[in-house]
Structures are given as C-alpha cells and as structure tokens.
Short mmCIF file of C-alpha atoms in Angstrom, two decimals:
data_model
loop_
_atom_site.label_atom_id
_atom_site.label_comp_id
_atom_site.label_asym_id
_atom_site.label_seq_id
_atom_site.Cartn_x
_atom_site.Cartn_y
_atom_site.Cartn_z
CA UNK A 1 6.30 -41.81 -7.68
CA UNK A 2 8.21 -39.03 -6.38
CA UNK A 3 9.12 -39.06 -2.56
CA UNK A 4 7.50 -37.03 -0.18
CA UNK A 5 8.70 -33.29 0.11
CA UNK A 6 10.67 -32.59 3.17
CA UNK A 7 8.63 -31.18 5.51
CA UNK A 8 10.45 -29.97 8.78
CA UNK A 9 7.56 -27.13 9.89
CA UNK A 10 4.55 -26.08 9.05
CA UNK A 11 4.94 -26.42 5.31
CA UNK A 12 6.14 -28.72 3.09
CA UNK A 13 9.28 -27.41 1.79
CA UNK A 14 7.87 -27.24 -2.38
CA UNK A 15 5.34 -24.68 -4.36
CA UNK A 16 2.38 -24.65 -1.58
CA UNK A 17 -1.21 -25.52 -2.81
CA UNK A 18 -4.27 -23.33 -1.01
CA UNK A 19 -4.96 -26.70 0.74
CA UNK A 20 -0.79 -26.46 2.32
CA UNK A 21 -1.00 -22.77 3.01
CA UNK A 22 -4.51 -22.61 5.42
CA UNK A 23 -3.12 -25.98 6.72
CA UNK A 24 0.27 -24.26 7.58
CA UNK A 25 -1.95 -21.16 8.81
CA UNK A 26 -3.10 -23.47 11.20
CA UNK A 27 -0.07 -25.38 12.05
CA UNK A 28 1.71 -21.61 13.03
CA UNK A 29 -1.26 -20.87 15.16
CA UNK A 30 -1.17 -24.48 17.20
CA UNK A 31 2.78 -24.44 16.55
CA UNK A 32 3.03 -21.55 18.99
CA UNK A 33 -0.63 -20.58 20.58
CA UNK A 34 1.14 -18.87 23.29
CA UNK A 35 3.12 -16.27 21.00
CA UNK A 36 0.68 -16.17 18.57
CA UNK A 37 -2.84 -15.70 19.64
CA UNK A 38 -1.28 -13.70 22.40
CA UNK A 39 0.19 -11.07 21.21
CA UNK A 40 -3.01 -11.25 18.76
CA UNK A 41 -5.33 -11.30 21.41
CA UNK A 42 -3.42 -7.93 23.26
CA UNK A 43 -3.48 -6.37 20.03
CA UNK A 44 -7.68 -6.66 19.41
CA UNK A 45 -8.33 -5.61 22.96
CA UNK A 46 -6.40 -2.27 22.52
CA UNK A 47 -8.02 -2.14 19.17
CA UNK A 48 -11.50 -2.96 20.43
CA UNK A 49 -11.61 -0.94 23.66
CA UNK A 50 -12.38 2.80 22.12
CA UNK A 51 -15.31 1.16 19.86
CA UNK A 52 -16.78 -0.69 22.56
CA UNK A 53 -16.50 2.37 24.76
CA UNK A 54 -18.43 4.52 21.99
CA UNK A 55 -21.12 2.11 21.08
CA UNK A 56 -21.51 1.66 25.20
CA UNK A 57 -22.00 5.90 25.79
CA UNK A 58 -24.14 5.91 22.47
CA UNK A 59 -26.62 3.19 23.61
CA UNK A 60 -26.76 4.68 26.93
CA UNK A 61 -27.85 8.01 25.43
CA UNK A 62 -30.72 6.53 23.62
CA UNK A 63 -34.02 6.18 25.31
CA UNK A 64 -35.48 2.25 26.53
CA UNK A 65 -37.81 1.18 24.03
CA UNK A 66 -39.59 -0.67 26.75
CA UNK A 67 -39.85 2.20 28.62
CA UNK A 68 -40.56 5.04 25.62
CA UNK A 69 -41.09 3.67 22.53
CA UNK A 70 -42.16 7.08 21.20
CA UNK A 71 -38.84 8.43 22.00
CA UNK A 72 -37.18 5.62 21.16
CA UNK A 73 -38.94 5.79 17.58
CA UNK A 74 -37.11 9.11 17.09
CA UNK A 75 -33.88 8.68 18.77
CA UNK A 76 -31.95 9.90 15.71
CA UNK A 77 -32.23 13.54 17.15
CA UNK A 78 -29.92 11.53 20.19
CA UNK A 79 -27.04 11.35 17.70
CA UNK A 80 -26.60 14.61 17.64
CA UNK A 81 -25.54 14.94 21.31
CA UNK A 82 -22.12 14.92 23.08
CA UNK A 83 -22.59 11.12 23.82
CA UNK A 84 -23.87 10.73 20.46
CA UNK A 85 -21.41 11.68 18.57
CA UNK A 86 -18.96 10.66 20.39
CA UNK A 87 -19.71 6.83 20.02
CA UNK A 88 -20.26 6.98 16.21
CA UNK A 89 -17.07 9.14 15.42
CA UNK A 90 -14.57 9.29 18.32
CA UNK A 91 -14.11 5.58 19.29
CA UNK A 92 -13.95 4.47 15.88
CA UNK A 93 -11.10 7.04 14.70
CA UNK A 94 -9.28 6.11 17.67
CA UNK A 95 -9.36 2.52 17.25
CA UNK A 96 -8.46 2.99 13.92
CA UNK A 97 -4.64 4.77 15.11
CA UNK A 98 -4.60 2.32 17.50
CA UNK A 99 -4.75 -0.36 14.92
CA UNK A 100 -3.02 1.58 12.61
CA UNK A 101 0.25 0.83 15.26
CA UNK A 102 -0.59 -2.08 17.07
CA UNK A 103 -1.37 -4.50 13.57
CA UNK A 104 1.97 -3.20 11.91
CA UNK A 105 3.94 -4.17 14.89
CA UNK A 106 1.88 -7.54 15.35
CA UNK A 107 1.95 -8.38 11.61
CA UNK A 108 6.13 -8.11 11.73
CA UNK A 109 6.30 -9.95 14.66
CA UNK A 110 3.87 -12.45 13.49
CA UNK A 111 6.14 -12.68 10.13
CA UNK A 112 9.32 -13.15 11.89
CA UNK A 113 7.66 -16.08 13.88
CA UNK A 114 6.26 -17.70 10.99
CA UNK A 115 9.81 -17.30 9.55
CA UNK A 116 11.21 -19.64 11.93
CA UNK A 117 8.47 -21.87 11.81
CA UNK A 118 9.00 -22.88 8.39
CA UNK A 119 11.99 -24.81 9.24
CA UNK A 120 10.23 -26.36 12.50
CA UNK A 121 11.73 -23.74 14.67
CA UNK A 122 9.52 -21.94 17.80
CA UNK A 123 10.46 -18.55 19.11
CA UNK A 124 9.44 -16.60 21.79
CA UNK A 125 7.31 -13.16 21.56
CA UNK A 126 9.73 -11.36 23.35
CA UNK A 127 12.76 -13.00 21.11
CA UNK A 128 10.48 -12.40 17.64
CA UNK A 129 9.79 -8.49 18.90
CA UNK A 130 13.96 -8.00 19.15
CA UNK A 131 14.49 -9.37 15.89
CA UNK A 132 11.54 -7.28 14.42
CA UNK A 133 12.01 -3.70 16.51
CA UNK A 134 14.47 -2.55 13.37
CA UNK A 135 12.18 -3.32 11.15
CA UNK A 136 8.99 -1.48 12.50
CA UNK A 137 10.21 2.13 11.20
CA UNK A 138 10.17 0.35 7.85
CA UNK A 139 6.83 -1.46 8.34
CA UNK A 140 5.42 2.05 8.84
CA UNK A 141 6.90 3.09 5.86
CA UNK A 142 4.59 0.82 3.88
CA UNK A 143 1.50 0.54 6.10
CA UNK A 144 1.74 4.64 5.45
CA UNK A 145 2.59 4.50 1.76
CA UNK A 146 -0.38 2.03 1.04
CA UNK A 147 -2.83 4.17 3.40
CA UNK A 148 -2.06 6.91 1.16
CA UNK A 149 -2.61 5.18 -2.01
CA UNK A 150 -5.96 4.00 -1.00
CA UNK A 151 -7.21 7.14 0.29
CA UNK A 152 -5.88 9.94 -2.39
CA UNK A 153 -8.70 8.77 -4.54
CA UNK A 154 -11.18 9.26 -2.16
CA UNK A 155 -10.28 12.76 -0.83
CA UNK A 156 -10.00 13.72 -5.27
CA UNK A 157 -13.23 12.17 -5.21
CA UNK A 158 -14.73 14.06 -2.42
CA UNK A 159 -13.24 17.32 -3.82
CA UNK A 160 -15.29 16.29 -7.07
CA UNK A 161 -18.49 16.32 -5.32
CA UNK A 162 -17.95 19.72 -3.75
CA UNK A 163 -16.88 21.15 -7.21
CA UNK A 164 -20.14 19.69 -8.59
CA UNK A 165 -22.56 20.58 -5.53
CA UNK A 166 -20.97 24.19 -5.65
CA UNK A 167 -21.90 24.82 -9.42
CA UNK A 168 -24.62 23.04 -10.24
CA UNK A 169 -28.84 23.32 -9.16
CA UNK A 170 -29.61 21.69 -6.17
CA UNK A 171 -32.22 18.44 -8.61
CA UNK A 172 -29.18 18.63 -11.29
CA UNK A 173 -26.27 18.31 -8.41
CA UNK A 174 -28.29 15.57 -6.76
CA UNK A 175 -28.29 13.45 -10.02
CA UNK A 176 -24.46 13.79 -10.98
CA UNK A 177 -23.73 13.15 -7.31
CA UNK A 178 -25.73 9.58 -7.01
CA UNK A 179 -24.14 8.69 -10.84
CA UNK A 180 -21.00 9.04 -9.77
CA UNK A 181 -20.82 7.66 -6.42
CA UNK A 182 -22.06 4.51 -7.92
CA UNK A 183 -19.22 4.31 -10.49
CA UNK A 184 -16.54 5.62 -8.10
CA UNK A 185 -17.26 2.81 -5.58
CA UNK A 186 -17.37 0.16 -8.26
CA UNK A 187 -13.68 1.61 -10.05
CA UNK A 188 -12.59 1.88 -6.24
CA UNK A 189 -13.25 -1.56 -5.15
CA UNK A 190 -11.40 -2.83 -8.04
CA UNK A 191 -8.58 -0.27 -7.43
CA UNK A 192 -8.24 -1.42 -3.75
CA UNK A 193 -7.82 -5.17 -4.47
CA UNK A 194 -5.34 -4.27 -7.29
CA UNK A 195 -3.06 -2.74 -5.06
CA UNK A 196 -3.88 -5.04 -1.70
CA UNK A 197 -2.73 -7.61 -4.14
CA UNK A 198 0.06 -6.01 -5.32
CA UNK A 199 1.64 -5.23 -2.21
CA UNK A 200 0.39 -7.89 -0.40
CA UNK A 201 4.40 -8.91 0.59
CA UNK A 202 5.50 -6.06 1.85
CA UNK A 203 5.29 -6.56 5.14
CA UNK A 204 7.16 -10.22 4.43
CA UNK A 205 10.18 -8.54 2.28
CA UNK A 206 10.53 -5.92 5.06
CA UNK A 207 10.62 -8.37 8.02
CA UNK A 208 12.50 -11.21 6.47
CA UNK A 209 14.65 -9.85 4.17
CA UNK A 210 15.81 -6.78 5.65
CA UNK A 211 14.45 -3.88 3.07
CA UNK A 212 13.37 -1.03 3.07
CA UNK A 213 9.72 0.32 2.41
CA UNK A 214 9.87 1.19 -1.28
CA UNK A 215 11.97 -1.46 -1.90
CA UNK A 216 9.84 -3.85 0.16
CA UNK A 217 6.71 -2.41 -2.21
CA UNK A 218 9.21 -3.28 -5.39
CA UNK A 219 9.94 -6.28 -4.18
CA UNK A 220 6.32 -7.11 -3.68
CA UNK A 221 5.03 -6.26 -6.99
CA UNK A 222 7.81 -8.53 -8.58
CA UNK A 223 6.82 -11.70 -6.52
CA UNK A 224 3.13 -11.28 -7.40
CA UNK A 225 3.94 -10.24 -11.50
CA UNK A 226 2.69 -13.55 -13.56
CA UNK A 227 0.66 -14.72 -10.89
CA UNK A 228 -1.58 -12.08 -9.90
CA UNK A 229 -4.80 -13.85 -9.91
CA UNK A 230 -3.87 -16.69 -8.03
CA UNK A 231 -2.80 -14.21 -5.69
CA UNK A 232 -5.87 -12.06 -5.74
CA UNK A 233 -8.10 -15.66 -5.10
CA UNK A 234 -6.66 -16.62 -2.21
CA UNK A 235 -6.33 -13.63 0.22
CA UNK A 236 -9.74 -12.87 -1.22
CA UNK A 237 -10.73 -16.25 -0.55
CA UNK A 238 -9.17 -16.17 2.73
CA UNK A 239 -10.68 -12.36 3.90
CA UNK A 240 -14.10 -14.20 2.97
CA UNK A 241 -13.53 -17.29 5.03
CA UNK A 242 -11.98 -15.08 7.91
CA UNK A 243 -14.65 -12.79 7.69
CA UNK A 244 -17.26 -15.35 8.11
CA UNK A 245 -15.31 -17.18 11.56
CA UNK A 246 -14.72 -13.80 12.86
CA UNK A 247 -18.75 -12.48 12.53
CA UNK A 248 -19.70 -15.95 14.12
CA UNK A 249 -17.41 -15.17 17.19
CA UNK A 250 -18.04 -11.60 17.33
CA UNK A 251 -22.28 -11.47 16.92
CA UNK A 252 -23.20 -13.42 20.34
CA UNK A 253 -21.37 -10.97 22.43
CA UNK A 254 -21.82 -7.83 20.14
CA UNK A 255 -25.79 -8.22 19.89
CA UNK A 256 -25.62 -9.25 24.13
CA UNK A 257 -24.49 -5.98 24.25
CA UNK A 258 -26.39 -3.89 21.80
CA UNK A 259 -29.31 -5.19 23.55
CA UNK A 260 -28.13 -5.02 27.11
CA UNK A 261 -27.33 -1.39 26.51
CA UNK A 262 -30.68 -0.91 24.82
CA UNK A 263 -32.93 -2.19 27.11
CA UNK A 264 -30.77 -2.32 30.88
CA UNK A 265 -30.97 0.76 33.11
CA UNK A 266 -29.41 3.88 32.03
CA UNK A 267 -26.67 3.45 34.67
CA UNK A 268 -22.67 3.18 34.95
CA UNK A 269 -23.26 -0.32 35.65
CA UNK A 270 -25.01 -0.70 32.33
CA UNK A 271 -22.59 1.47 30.10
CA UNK A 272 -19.39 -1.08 31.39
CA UNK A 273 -21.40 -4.29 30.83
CA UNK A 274 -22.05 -2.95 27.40
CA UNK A 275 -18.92 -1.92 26.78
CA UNK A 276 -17.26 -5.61 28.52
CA UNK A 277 -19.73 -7.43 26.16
CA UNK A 278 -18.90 -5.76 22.85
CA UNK A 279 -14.85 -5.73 23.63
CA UNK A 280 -15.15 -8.91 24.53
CA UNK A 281 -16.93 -9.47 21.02
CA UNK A 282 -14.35 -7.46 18.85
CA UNK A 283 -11.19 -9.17 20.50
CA UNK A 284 -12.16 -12.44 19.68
CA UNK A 285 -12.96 -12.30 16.03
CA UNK A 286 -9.38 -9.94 15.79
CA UNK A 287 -7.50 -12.20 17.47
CA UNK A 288 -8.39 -15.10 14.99
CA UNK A 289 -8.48 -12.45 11.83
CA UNK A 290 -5.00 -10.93 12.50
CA UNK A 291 -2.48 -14.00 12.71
CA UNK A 292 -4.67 -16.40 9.90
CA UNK A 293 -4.19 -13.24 7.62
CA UNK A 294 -0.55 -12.70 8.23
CA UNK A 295 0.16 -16.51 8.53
CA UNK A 296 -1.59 -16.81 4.64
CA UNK A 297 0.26 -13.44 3.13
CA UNK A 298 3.46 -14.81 4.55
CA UNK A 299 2.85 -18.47 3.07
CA UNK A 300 1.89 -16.82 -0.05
CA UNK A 301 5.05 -14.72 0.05
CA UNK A 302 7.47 -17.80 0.77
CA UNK A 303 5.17 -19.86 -2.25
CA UNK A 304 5.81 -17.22 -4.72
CA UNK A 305 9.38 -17.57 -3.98
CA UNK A 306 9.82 -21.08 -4.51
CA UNK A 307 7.96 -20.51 -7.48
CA UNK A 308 9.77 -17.85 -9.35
CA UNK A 309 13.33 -18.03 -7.62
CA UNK A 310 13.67 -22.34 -6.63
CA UNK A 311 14.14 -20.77 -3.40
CA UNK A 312 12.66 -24.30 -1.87
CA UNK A 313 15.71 -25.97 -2.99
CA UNK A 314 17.61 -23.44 -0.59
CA UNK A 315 15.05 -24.00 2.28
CA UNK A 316 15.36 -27.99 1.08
CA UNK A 317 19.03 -28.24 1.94
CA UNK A 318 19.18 -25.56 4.68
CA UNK A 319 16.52 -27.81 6.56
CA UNK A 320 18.46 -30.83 5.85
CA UNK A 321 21.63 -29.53 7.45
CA UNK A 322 19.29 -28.49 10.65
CA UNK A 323 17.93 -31.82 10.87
CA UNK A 324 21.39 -33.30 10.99
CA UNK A 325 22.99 -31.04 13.57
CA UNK A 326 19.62 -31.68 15.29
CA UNK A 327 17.98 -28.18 15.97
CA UNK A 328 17.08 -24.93 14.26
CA UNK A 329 19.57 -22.15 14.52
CA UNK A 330 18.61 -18.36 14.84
CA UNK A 331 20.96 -18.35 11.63
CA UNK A 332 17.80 -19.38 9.73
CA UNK A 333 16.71 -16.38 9.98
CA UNK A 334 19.13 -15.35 7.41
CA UNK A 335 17.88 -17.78 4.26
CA UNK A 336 14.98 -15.44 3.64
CA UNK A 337 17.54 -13.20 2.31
CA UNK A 338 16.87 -12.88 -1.68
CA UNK A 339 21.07 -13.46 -1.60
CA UNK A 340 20.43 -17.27 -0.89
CA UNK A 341 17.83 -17.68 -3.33
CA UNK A 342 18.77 -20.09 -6.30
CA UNK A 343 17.72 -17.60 -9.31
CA UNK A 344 18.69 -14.02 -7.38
#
C-alpha cells in the first residue's frame, strides 16, 4: 500500500479527485476566513447595492395590493415610469460593470491566495492584492476577450431578427422569429459552456504564472485538451451545487423584501428597508458563490497540471524543503511557473 500523499495545505500534493478539490475549496475558505470571505463579502455588497436599489424604487412605484388590488392587478403600465424603468434596467447594468471590475480583481486575488495555500502558507489581503495589482491589466484582458466571445453571437443573432422582421409579413416574421430563438438558445447554451470550459484557467495562468491574456487563454485551452469533460462536470457540477447554497441564503431576505416593499407604506423608510433586505440577500449568496468558484477553477487548474506536466512531483519536493526549513517562503510563489514543471 502506497504511503499517504504529502499533504502540507489544503490539498494533497497528487492528481485531485472532485471529493479533494470541494474539500480543499473548503479548507481555503476556513484556511483564511478573514481574507477570503472578506474581500468576497466587500465585493457582493458593491455588486448588490445598484440591484437592490432598483428593485427597492420599482416596488415602491407599484400600488399596495392591500390597499388597490385593481391597480395593483394592472401595475404593468407602472413599468413604464421613471422609477420603473429605472429598477428593471439601470441597477442591473450597473451592477453588472461593477461586477464586471470588482470579480476580476477578487478572482486574482483569490488565486494568488489559494496559491500559497497549497503549500500550507496564509497571506494577507493586502499582501495577495500587491502581488496581484500587475496582473489585473491582464485579468481584464481575458474577462474582456471572453465577454466578447460570448456576446458576438448574440448581437449577429439579434441583427438576424431585425433582417427577418424587416422583410418578412408580420404572421410569417412571427413564425421564423419563435423557430429560431428556440434553436439559437439551445446552440448558445452549448457554445457558452464550450468556451467557459475552455478558458476556465485563465484567470489561474495569468495570476500564477505571470502571462499574458492571450497567452493565458492558450495556455488554458492546452490544460483542459484531453480532459474536457471532466472539466466541463465539475464546474458544472459545482455552478449547480453553488447555485443551490446561494438561492437558500439569498430567498429569506430577497422575498422579506419583495414583500416588505409590496405591501409597507410607500415611504423613504420603506424604499431603504427594501433595499437593506434585498442587499443584504444578494451579498450573502455572492460572498459564498465567488471564492467556492475561484477556489474549484484554481484546484482544477493546479489538478490538470499534475496531470499532464507531473508538476506534483515539483510541488512534492518544493513542500518538502519548506517543511524542513520550517515555514513557507513568498518564493513559492514562483513554482507555479510552467519553467518548474517536470514535462515543460
């Protein structure tokens, strides 16, 4: 029976099963709650904030149904006002920038802590974000290059509709229109977790080993090439599971304030209880979806390594020397480089 593999962090230090990587997921989190969830938690609030804000003005311009239930019957003409539109549309495109810049610079930092943490190693969130602060220019490099590979096939797609709508009859158009939504959201879906999956190490090749963002993309789809659907299972696997935590945190305080907005006072008082309630909400299932995601991409990133390049023989005797000298150096930080790893 083969010993035990050496284990100085949050992994074992050999070719991680799905059981290792959510248990190492974990271990990061508890490892260093502090770093972690905090920065986590600071990044879903100034995500959360502009949605909760919109859904608060939009409930507050809809009529009680305890107190008109006529009205509130046909409050869809209430979308259509200032307040209206302004919490369907303007909150949510605003969170989304927000996110947009906040999760790229929390998913590097994350990375860079997780780094460490392999080899048993804690680090601060100010000492991970001077490490990482190079690499963000890079990180937007890829969060932009994948944004725009996921949403060129909608805008051709849209400009298909309009073509169609603009020379057809208004029953034909209709038709055509409903066919082909159907089979451009099935095609999409598939396209969109081809290329999550594909480029799902980025972020990791960027942060840890110092490249740049088409090279980090390169670099990605080489790790994942001949195992792709073990890949693909377990960050879908993992979205699913995160998914589910994250709706069981979020729905007490989202529906507490759906419904305190709905039927409380029309008031200021109201509106920032609402708005409280729903943040509050929002925060809490980001804070747990953001690090268990990037704690799971990055295992997955240092598995496929020690899979295809022995690079847990390098993390094997680097640890070893560590444990003899007694503590983990910042020089770590330089093993992730593809330069150390057995078959570069």
């Amino acid at each position: 029976m083969p010993p035990p593999a050496l284990r100085p962090g949050i992994i074992p230090l050999r070719p991680l099963g799905l059981g290792d990587i959510l248990d190492g997921t974990i271990k990061l989190i508890r490892s260093n709650p502090k770093a972690v969830l905090g920065l986590s938690a600071v990044a879903a609030l100034l995500a959360s904030v502009p949605v909760a804000i919109g859904q608060a003005f939009l409930l507050d311009a809809m009529p009680s149904p305890l107190d008109d239930p006529a009205s509130f019957a046909t409050a869809e003409s209430e979308l259509t006002t200032v307040s209206g539109v302004l919490g369907q549309y303007a909150g949510t495109l605003i969170s989304s920038a927000i996110s947009f810049v906040v999760v790229t610079v929390l998913t590097g930092v994350l990375t860079r802590i997780l780094g460490r943490a392999v080899f048993g190693g804690n680090i601060s969130a100010g000492e991970a974000w001077q490490l990482v602060k190079g690499r963000v220019p890079a990180l937007f490099g890829v969060v932009g290059m994948m944004a725009a590979i996921m949403i060129v096939p909608l805008i051709v797609f849209v400009l298909l509709l309009v073509a169609i709508a603009m020379n057809a009859s208004d029953s034909s158009a209709l038709g055509w229109i409903a066919g082909l939504t159907i089979l451009f959201l099935i095609a999409y879906l598939a396209y969109y977790l081809f290329f999550r999956t594909r480029f799902a190490f980025a972020s990791s090749a960027v942060v840890l080993e110092g490249r740049g963002p088409v090279d980090a993309m390169r670099r990605s789809w080489h790790l994942v090439t001949g195992d792709f659907w073990r890949v693909f299972g377990i960050l879908l696997l993992t979205s699913i599971l995160v998914g589910l935590v994250a709706s069981l945190l979020t729905m007490p305080f989202t529906l507490a304030g759906t419904l305190f907005g709905m039927f409380g006072a029309s008031s200021a008082a109201t509106t920032i209880v609402t708005a409280v309630l729903i943040a509050i909400g929002g925060t809490l299932g980001a804070m747990f979806t953001y690090p268990f995601e990037a704690g799971v991409a990055g295992l997955l990133y240092a598995d496929r390594r020690m899979r295809s390049e022995a690079f847990d023989l390098v993390l094997q005797t680097a640890a070893i020397e560590q444990q003899r000298q007694g503590w983990v150096h910042a020089s770590a930080d330089e093993l992730w480089h593809p330069s150390n790893s057995a078959r570069s």
